[in-house]
Amino acid sequence: MSGPPLPAPRGPLSEAVVQALRGKPLPVVDVDGADPYGDDLQLALHCCYELHYRGFDGVDADLEWDPDLLRLRVELERVLLAALRADVEPSAAVDAEIEALLVEPVGPDLRGLSHHLKREGTLEQLREYVTHRSVYHLKEADPQAWAIPRIGGAAKAGLVTVEHDEYGSGRPERMHSTLFAEMMTELGLDAAYGAHVDRVPGETLAEVNLMSLCGLRRSLRGASVGQFALVELTSSPGSERLVRGMRRLGCGPAAIRFYDEHVEADAVHEQVVRRDVLAPLLAAEPDLAADVVFGIRAALFLGDRLQERLLGAWERGESSLLQPLPAAA
Amino acid sequence: MPDPTRIVLTDDGPALVRGPVELDLPDGTRVRSDRAVTAVCLCRRSKRYPICDTAHRRKVRHEEDHG
């Protein structure tokens, strides 16, 4: 098998893309009026983007550059970008944005996925959380790698420093995607690339689609770096909470190792992203400031939607997934 | 002569050191880091001392949070 199976369509847009990927002519579809954050549009975009990563089993790899599919993808992106530009307050004040992210909220009743999983989340909720995150972490750092040829000078060198660490600094067993797969296996989850796409809602796909959208468009390179900066600046304290939650739940060492590694890795990545990526990038290309903030705020906005989807389902005593997970072995 | 070791002292947090480093602690233990850049804790609040864990960050009591 040369890639994951094609996902099941969730509406006319994703149906059209899946048809085209099966080798049939791309049906005519109307993107106007589609829910920009809905399951159908997000799954359609996910399928378009995966052609640039690992593709799908049985799908012609050269469909990556099929003009009809690319035309539809750009139409879908237009709808999503218009919604994000409307939902996200514009700003070009990068320093203020970063300062705000470096303040750590504390208190007993903070609402957040990592706070919930640290305090009281169940093992099943942790397994669901990891399932959602697998859509990104099994290709961790890949969407940001698109930005490397699109920026120059010191910012490029800084970005590669962080990416190199994400890819295990030359040691495949330390690649973050490998550590994530080992955590999944220890939690009794299928760690195959793309195994859980049919289970996750549009909110989950949207976060990763934003990374691919910004990575694959040179005009949005500032937003790509902004989105990456947000991850690196905010993940260390959240990872520490997940480590504590996993210890509370009695998870094994391979499970804990992924987030444990991110406490230290992202503490130093924060410094490198601020000093060696953002500062030289904005010195060389000051006009990118508004896009850097857009990348940060759009990622925060989509992250909040995903968080509410999960916490809302759990508060109602339901699963946050569209299909249940097989029971842990 | 080899290039001097450059250590970047940040105004708000750790010292940044390039290359694999070994840190010898007063109690005789040695901590090794193989990262391209290692953030060495200077505020001593890190739970992973001598490695930075962002514990130097300003904390505010808050009702809402991301993550």
Short mmCIF file of C-alpha atoms in Angstrom, two decimals:
data_model
loop_
_atom_site.label_atom_id
_atom_site.label_comp_id
_atom_site.label_asym_id
_atom_site.label_seq_id
_atom_site.Cartn_x
_atom_site.Cartn_y
_atom_site.Cartn_z
CA MET A 1 0.00 0.00 0.00
CA SER A 2 1.42 3.37 -1.00
CA GLY A 3 -0.45 5.72 1.31
CA PRO A 4 -3.62 5.82 3.39
CA PRO A 5 -7.03 4.88 1.96
CA LEU A 6 -9.19 7.66 0.53
CA PRO A 7 -11.50 9.11 3.21
CA ALA A 8 -15.29 8.78 2.96
CA PRO A 9 -16.84 11.97 1.48
CA ARG A 10 -18.94 14.21 3.77
CA GLY A 11 -20.82 16.28 1.19
CA PRO A 12 -20.71 17.50 -2.43
CA LEU A 13 -17.29 19.18 -2.24
CA SER A 14 -15.40 16.26 -0.73
CA GLU A 15 -17.40 13.88 -2.95
CA ALA A 16 -16.20 15.78 -6.03
CA VAL A 17 -12.54 15.67 -4.91
CA VAL A 18 -12.70 11.96 -4.05
CA GLN A 19 -14.30 11.24 -7.46
CA ALA A 20 -11.44 13.05 -9.19
CA LEU A 21 -8.88 11.17 -7.09
CA ARG A 22 -10.46 7.90 -8.22
CA GLY A 23 -9.65 8.97 -11.79
CA LYS A 24 -13.09 10.23 -12.82
CA PRO A 25 -13.68 13.72 -14.24
CA LEU A 26 -14.00 16.36 -11.51
CA PRO A 27 -17.72 17.14 -11.14
CA VAL A 28 -18.81 20.78 -11.30
CA VAL A 29 -19.44 22.04 -7.77
CA ASP A 30 -20.50 25.36 -6.32
CA VAL A 31 -18.23 26.45 -3.47
CA ASP A 32 -20.09 29.68 -2.73
CA GLY A 33 -22.40 29.20 0.20
CA ALA A 34 -20.35 26.30 1.59
CA ASP A 35 -19.62 26.40 5.34
CA PRO A 36 -15.96 27.53 5.37
CA TYR A 37 -15.23 25.57 8.58
CA GLY A 38 -17.60 22.68 7.89
CA ASP A 39 -16.69 19.02 7.50
CA ASP A 40 -17.31 18.90 3.75
CA LEU A 41 -15.07 21.81 2.73
CA GLN A 42 -12.37 20.89 5.24
CA LEU A 43 -12.23 17.26 4.11
CA ALA A 44 -12.14 18.38 0.45
CA LEU A 45 -9.16 20.64 1.26
CA HIS A 46 -7.47 17.90 3.30
CA CYS A 47 -7.67 15.53 0.31
CA CYS A 48 -6.25 18.20 -2.03
CA TYR A 49 -3.34 18.88 0.34
CA GLU A 50 -2.49 15.25 1.01
CA LEU A 51 -1.51 14.96 -2.67
CA HIS A 52 1.47 17.16 -1.71
CA TYR A 53 2.42 14.93 1.25
CA ARG A 54 1.95 11.15 1.09
CA GLY A 55 -0.95 10.85 -1.37
CA PHE A 56 -3.52 8.06 -1.13
CA ASP A 57 -3.45 4.35 -1.84
CA GLY A 58 -4.27 3.69 -5.49
CA VAL A 59 -4.37 7.40 -6.42
CA ASP A 60 -2.22 8.66 -9.33
CA ALA A 61 0.57 10.72 -7.73
CA ASP A 62 0.58 13.16 -10.66
CA LEU A 63 -2.92 14.34 -9.74
CA GLU A 64 -0.91 16.63 -7.41
CA TRP A 65 -0.60 18.94 -10.42
CA ASP A 66 -4.00 18.34 -12.04
CA PRO A 67 -5.23 21.79 -13.17
CA ASP A 68 -8.91 21.04 -12.38
CA LEU A 69 -8.11 19.90 -8.83
CA LEU A 70 -5.79 22.87 -8.30
CA ARG A 71 -8.51 25.25 -9.55
CA LEU A 72 -11.03 23.76 -7.11
CA ARG A 73 -8.49 23.89 -4.27
CA VAL A 74 -7.89 27.60 -4.86
CA GLU A 75 -11.67 28.18 -4.80
CA LEU A 76 -11.95 26.32 -1.47
CA GLU A 77 -9.03 28.32 -0.09
CA ARG A 78 -10.71 31.55 -1.18
CA VAL A 79 -13.79 30.66 0.90
CA LEU A 80 -11.71 29.64 3.95
CA LEU A 81 -9.38 32.65 3.77
CA ALA A 82 -12.30 35.08 3.41
CA ALA A 83 -13.89 33.60 6.54
CA LEU A 84 -10.63 33.73 8.52
CA ARG A 85 -9.90 37.31 7.46
CA ALA A 86 -13.41 38.25 8.65
CA ASP A 87 -13.16 36.34 11.96
CA VAL A 88 -9.64 37.42 12.91
CA GLU A 89 -8.84 40.99 14.01
CA PRO A 90 -5.99 42.39 11.86
CA SER A 91 -2.83 43.78 13.47
CA ALA A 92 0.80 44.33 12.49
CA ALA A 93 2.08 44.57 16.09
CA VAL A 94 4.13 41.37 16.20
CA ASP A 95 6.04 42.22 19.41
CA ALA A 96 2.85 42.88 21.37
CA GLU A 97 1.36 39.66 20.03
CA ILE A 98 4.39 37.63 21.14
CA GLU A 99 4.49 39.32 24.57
CA ALA A 100 0.86 38.39 25.16
CA LEU A 101 1.58 34.75 24.28
CA LEU A 102 4.48 34.59 26.74
CA VAL A 103 2.27 35.34 29.75
CA GLU A 104 1.24 32.10 31.42
CA PRO A 105 -2.29 32.12 32.82
CA VAL A 106 -2.60 30.31 36.16
CA GLY A 107 -5.56 29.40 38.35
CA PRO A 108 -7.56 26.38 39.46
CA ASP A 109 -10.37 26.58 36.90
CA LEU A 110 -8.63 27.38 33.61
CA ARG A 111 -10.54 26.11 30.59
CA GLY A 112 -8.35 24.27 28.13
CA LEU A 113 -7.70 20.82 26.75
CA SER A 114 -4.37 20.33 28.50
CA HIS A 115 -5.78 21.72 31.77
CA HIS A 116 -8.71 19.30 31.55
CA LEU A 117 -6.50 16.32 30.71
CA LYS A 118 -4.08 17.23 33.51
CA ARG A 119 -6.82 17.54 36.16
CA GLU A 120 -9.57 15.09 35.41
CA GLY A 121 -9.70 13.80 31.83
CA THR A 122 -10.25 10.06 31.38
CA LEU A 123 -7.91 7.70 29.55
CA GLU A 124 -10.51 7.45 26.78
CA GLN A 125 -10.52 11.27 26.43
CA LEU A 126 -6.72 11.26 26.28
CA ARG A 127 -6.88 8.62 23.51
CA GLU A 128 -9.38 10.79 21.62
CA TYR A 129 -7.14 13.86 22.05
CA VAL A 130 -4.15 11.97 20.64
CA THR A 131 -6.32 10.71 17.76
CA HIS A 132 -7.25 14.31 16.80
CA ARG A 133 -3.63 15.45 17.09
CA SER A 134 -2.37 12.56 14.95
CA VAL A 135 -3.55 14.30 11.78
CA TYR A 136 -0.73 16.81 12.34
CA HIS A 137 1.85 15.04 14.48
CA LEU A 138 2.30 12.04 12.17
CA LYS A 139 3.63 14.64 9.71
CA GLU A 140 5.00 16.97 12.36
CA ALA A 141 7.08 19.84 10.91
CA ASP A 142 6.25 18.87 7.29
CA PRO A 143 3.79 21.76 6.62
CA GLN A 144 6.32 24.30 7.95
CA ALA A 145 9.08 22.84 5.76
CA TRP A 146 7.35 24.46 2.76
CA ALA A 147 8.40 27.84 4.18
CA ILE A 148 12.14 27.05 4.00
CA PRO A 149 12.69 27.86 0.29
CA ARG A 150 10.34 30.85 0.57
CA ILE A 151 12.43 32.86 3.03
CA GLY A 152 16.12 33.76 2.98
CA GLY A 153 19.17 34.64 5.03
CA ALA A 154 19.30 34.32 8.81
CA ALA A 155 15.56 33.55 9.10
CA LYS A 156 16.00 30.51 6.85
CA ALA A 157 18.90 29.25 8.96
CA GLY A 158 16.87 29.75 12.15
CA LEU A 159 13.84 27.94 10.76
CA VAL A 160 15.99 25.00 9.66
CA THR A 161 17.55 24.82 13.15
CA VAL A 162 14.10 24.22 14.64
CA GLU A 163 12.97 21.90 11.84
CA HIS A 164 16.17 19.85 12.20
CA ASP A 165 15.33 19.28 15.88
CA GLU A 166 11.73 18.32 14.96
CA TYR A 167 13.15 15.73 12.57
CA GLY A 168 15.34 14.22 15.30
CA SER A 169 18.63 16.02 14.45
CA GLY A 170 19.56 13.24 12.06
CA ARG A 171 18.39 10.38 14.31
CA PRO A 172 15.21 8.82 12.89
CA GLU A 173 14.30 7.28 16.25
CA ARG A 174 14.09 10.80 17.70
CA MET A 175 11.88 12.28 14.98
CA HIS A 176 8.87 13.84 16.69
CA SER A 177 6.53 12.05 14.26
CA THR A 178 8.18 8.77 15.32
CA LEU A 179 7.81 9.59 19.03
CA PHE A 180 4.16 10.41 18.39
CA ALA A 181 3.58 7.09 16.59
CA GLU A 182 5.19 5.23 19.53
CA MET A 183 2.87 7.06 21.93
CA MET A 184 -0.14 6.04 19.81
CA THR A 185 0.95 2.41 19.81
CA GLU A 186 1.39 2.41 23.58
CA LEU A 187 -2.11 3.90 23.93
CA GLY A 188 -3.49 1.08 21.75
CA LEU A 189 -4.14 3.38 18.75
CA ASP A 190 -3.44 2.63 15.09
CA ALA A 191 -0.36 4.76 14.31
CA ALA A 192 -0.56 4.41 10.51
CA TYR A 193 -0.40 7.71 8.61
CA GLY A 194 -3.94 8.90 7.83
CA ALA A 195 -5.62 6.06 9.76
CA HIS A 196 -7.99 8.33 11.69
CA VAL A 197 -9.09 10.94 9.14
CA ASP A 198 -12.60 9.47 8.89
CA ARG A 199 -12.97 9.82 12.69
CA VAL A 200 -12.03 13.47 13.12
CA PRO A 201 -14.34 16.45 12.59
CA GLY A 202 -13.78 19.51 10.39
CA GLU A 203 -12.41 21.43 13.38
CA THR A 204 -9.46 19.03 13.53
CA LEU A 205 -8.82 19.07 9.78
CA ALA A 206 -9.07 22.89 9.67
CA GLU A 207 -6.06 23.40 11.98
CA VAL A 208 -3.82 21.30 9.74
CA ASN A 209 -5.34 22.71 6.54
CA LEU A 210 -4.33 26.21 7.67
CA MET A 211 -0.73 25.00 8.00
CA SER A 212 -0.76 23.49 4.50
CA LEU A 213 -2.54 26.48 2.97
CA CYS A 214 0.01 28.96 4.34
CA GLY A 215 2.95 26.66 3.65
CA LEU A 216 2.04 26.05 0.02
CA ARG A 217 1.43 29.74 -0.81
CA ARG A 218 4.51 31.90 -0.96
CA SER A 219 2.31 35.00 -0.53
CA LEU A 220 1.33 33.64 2.92
CA ARG A 221 4.88 32.79 4.09
CA GLY A 222 4.51 35.35 6.89
CA ALA A 223 1.38 33.58 8.13
CA SER A 224 3.17 30.23 7.92
CA VAL A 225 5.95 31.52 10.17
CA GLY A 226 3.37 33.12 12.50
CA GLN A 227 1.45 29.86 12.84
CA PHE A 228 4.71 28.00 13.52
CA ALA A 229 5.73 30.59 16.12
CA LEU A 230 2.41 30.13 17.93
CA VAL A 231 2.97 26.38 18.22
CA GLU A 232 6.53 26.76 19.46
CA LEU A 233 5.69 29.56 21.91
CA THR A 234 2.69 27.92 23.54
CA SER A 235 3.35 24.19 23.50
CA SER A 236 5.89 23.85 26.34
CA PRO A 237 3.57 24.58 29.31
CA GLY A 238 0.72 22.61 27.67
CA SER A 239 3.03 19.64 27.13
CA GLU A 240 4.00 19.72 30.82
CA ARG A 241 0.31 19.53 31.75
CA LEU A 242 -0.20 16.57 29.40
CA VAL A 243 2.79 14.79 30.96
CA ARG A 244 1.20 15.24 34.39
CA GLY A 245 -2.16 14.04 33.12
CA MET A 246 -0.60 10.95 31.57
CA ARG A 247 1.28 10.15 34.78
CA ARG A 248 -2.01 10.52 36.71
CA LEU A 249 -3.63 8.07 34.29
CA GLY A 250 -0.77 5.59 34.61
CA CYS A 251 0.40 5.78 30.99
CA GLY A 252 3.64 4.03 30.02
CA PRO A 253 7.01 5.63 29.24
CA ALA A 254 6.66 5.61 25.43
CA ALA A 255 3.37 7.48 25.77
CA ILE A 256 4.79 10.09 28.14
CA ARG A 257 8.00 10.59 26.16
CA PHE A 258 6.42 12.57 23.29
CA TYR A 259 5.05 15.40 25.44
CA ASP A 260 7.99 15.16 27.84
CA GLU A 261 10.34 15.84 24.92
CA HIS A 262 8.22 18.84 23.90
CA VAL A 263 8.52 20.55 27.30
CA GLU A 264 12.27 21.03 26.76
CA ALA A 265 12.31 21.17 22.96
CA ASP A 266 9.71 23.91 22.69
CA ALA A 267 11.22 25.94 25.53
CA VAL A 268 14.34 26.38 23.39
CA HIS A 269 12.42 26.51 20.08
CA GLU A 270 10.56 29.53 21.47
CA GLN A 271 13.87 31.36 21.87
CA VAL A 272 15.14 30.35 18.42
CA VAL A 273 11.85 31.26 16.71
CA ARG A 274 11.79 34.71 18.30
CA ARG A 275 15.47 35.62 17.91
CA ASP A 276 16.61 33.68 14.84
CA VAL A 277 13.43 33.46 12.72
CA LEU A 278 10.94 36.25 13.45
CA ALA A 279 13.47 39.04 14.13
CA PRO A 280 15.58 38.53 10.95
CA LEU A 281 12.49 37.79 8.82
CA LEU A 282 10.80 41.04 9.83
CA ALA A 283 14.05 42.99 9.49
CA ALA A 284 14.39 41.72 5.90
CA GLU A 285 10.69 41.84 5.02
CA PRO A 286 8.88 44.27 7.36
CA ASP A 287 5.75 44.12 5.20
CA LEU A 288 5.14 40.56 6.44
CA ALA A 289 4.27 41.74 9.99
CA ALA A 290 0.50 41.76 9.44
CA ASP A 291 0.61 38.26 7.96
CA VAL A 292 2.67 36.96 10.89
CA VAL A 293 -0.04 38.19 13.26
CA PHE A 294 -2.73 36.80 10.94
CA GLY A 295 -1.04 33.38 11.09
CA ILE A 296 -0.93 33.51 14.90
CA ARG A 297 -4.52 34.69 15.31
CA ALA A 298 -6.01 32.39 12.66
CA ALA A 299 -4.31 29.40 14.33
CA LEU A 300 -5.57 30.56 17.77
CA PHE A 301 -9.08 30.97 16.36
CA LEU A 302 -9.12 27.47 14.84
CA GLY A 303 -7.52 26.04 17.99
CA ASP A 304 -10.30 27.51 20.11
CA ARG A 305 -12.94 25.98 17.83
CA LEU A 306 -11.30 22.57 18.15
CA GLN A 307 -10.99 22.95 21.92
CA GLU A 308 -14.68 23.80 22.28
CA ARG A 309 -15.65 20.88 20.05
CA LEU A 310 -13.76 18.44 22.29
CA LEU A 311 -14.62 19.95 25.69
CA GLY A 312 -18.25 20.41 24.63
CA ALA A 313 -18.59 16.75 23.64
CA TRP A 314 -16.90 15.57 26.84
CA GLU A 315 -19.08 17.83 29.02
CA ARG A 316 -22.13 16.19 27.43
CA GLY A 317 -20.65 12.78 28.16
CA GLU A 318 -20.13 12.07 24.46
CA SER A 319 -17.20 11.10 22.26
CA SER A 320 -15.53 13.96 20.36
CA LEU A 321 -14.93 11.64 17.39
CA LEU A 322 -17.24 10.91 14.47
CA GLN A 323 -16.58 7.18 14.76
CA PRO A 324 -15.61 5.34 17.96
CA LEU A 325 -12.07 4.09 18.50
CA PRO A 326 -11.52 0.35 18.75
CA ALA A 327 -11.04 -0.63 22.40
CA ALA A 328 -7.44 -0.46 23.64
CA ALA A 329 -5.64 -3.79 23.36
CA MET B 1 42.47 28.84 17.27
CA PRO B 2 38.91 27.39 17.29
CA ASP B 3 35.95 29.76 17.28
CA PRO B 4 35.08 30.88 20.80
CA THR B 5 32.00 29.36 22.40
CA ARG B 6 29.17 31.86 22.09
CA ILE B 7 26.58 31.94 24.87
CA VAL B 8 23.54 34.15 24.34
CA LEU B 9 22.14 35.62 27.55
CA THR B 10 18.47 36.50 27.10
CA ASP B 11 16.88 39.37 28.99
CA ASP B 12 13.87 37.35 30.03
CA GLY B 13 14.96 33.77 30.47
CA PRO B 14 17.63 31.17 29.77
CA ALA B 15 21.15 31.28 28.35
CA LEU B 16 21.33 29.79 24.85
CA VAL B 17 24.28 27.53 24.04
CA ARG B 18 24.98 25.97 20.63
CA GLY B 19 25.97 22.39 19.98
CA PRO B 20 25.93 19.35 22.24
CA VAL B 21 26.73 20.48 25.78
CA GLU B 22 27.44 18.87 29.13
CA LEU B 23 26.43 20.71 32.27
CA ASP B 24 28.18 19.75 35.51
CA LEU B 25 26.05 20.48 38.56
CA PRO B 26 27.29 21.28 42.07
CA ASP B 27 26.12 17.89 43.33
CA GLY B 28 28.40 16.11 40.88
CA THR B 29 25.75 15.05 38.38
CA ARG B 30 26.32 15.75 34.69
CA VAL B 31 23.45 16.62 32.34
CA ARG B 32 24.02 16.19 28.61
CA SER B 33 21.98 17.89 25.86
CA ASP B 34 22.42 16.95 22.19
CA ARG B 35 20.20 19.70 20.79
CA ALA B 36 21.47 22.16 18.18
CA VAL B 37 20.70 24.86 20.76
CA THR B 38 20.21 24.24 24.48
CA ALA B 39 18.36 26.68 26.76
CA VAL B 40 20.08 26.66 30.16
CA CYS B 41 17.89 27.81 33.04
CA LEU B 42 19.18 30.89 34.87
CA CYS B 43 16.10 31.69 36.99
CA ARG B 44 16.30 28.30 38.80
CA ARG B 45 12.53 27.91 38.65
CA SER B 46 12.67 25.16 36.02
CA LYS B 47 11.35 21.79 37.12
CA ARG B 48 13.94 20.37 34.73
CA TYR B 49 16.85 22.45 36.00
CA PRO B 50 19.42 23.04 34.52
CA ILE B 51 17.32 22.89 31.31
CA CYS B 52 14.75 25.69 30.71
CA ASP B 53 11.07 24.68 30.83
CA THR B 54 9.65 28.24 30.39
CA ALA B 55 9.02 28.54 34.15
CA HIS B 56 10.50 32.08 33.96
CA ARG B 57 7.37 33.29 32.19
CA ARG B 58 5.23 35.92 33.87
CA LYS B 59 2.14 34.34 35.37
CA VAL B 60 -1.26 35.97 35.71
CA ARG B 61 -4.38 34.62 37.35
CA HIS B 62 -6.86 34.15 34.55
CA GLU B 63 -10.22 32.58 33.82
CA GLU B 64 -9.77 31.71 30.13
CA ASP B 65 -6.88 30.01 28.38
CA HIS B 66 -5.82 28.50 25.08
CA GLY B 67 -4.51 24.99 25.14
#
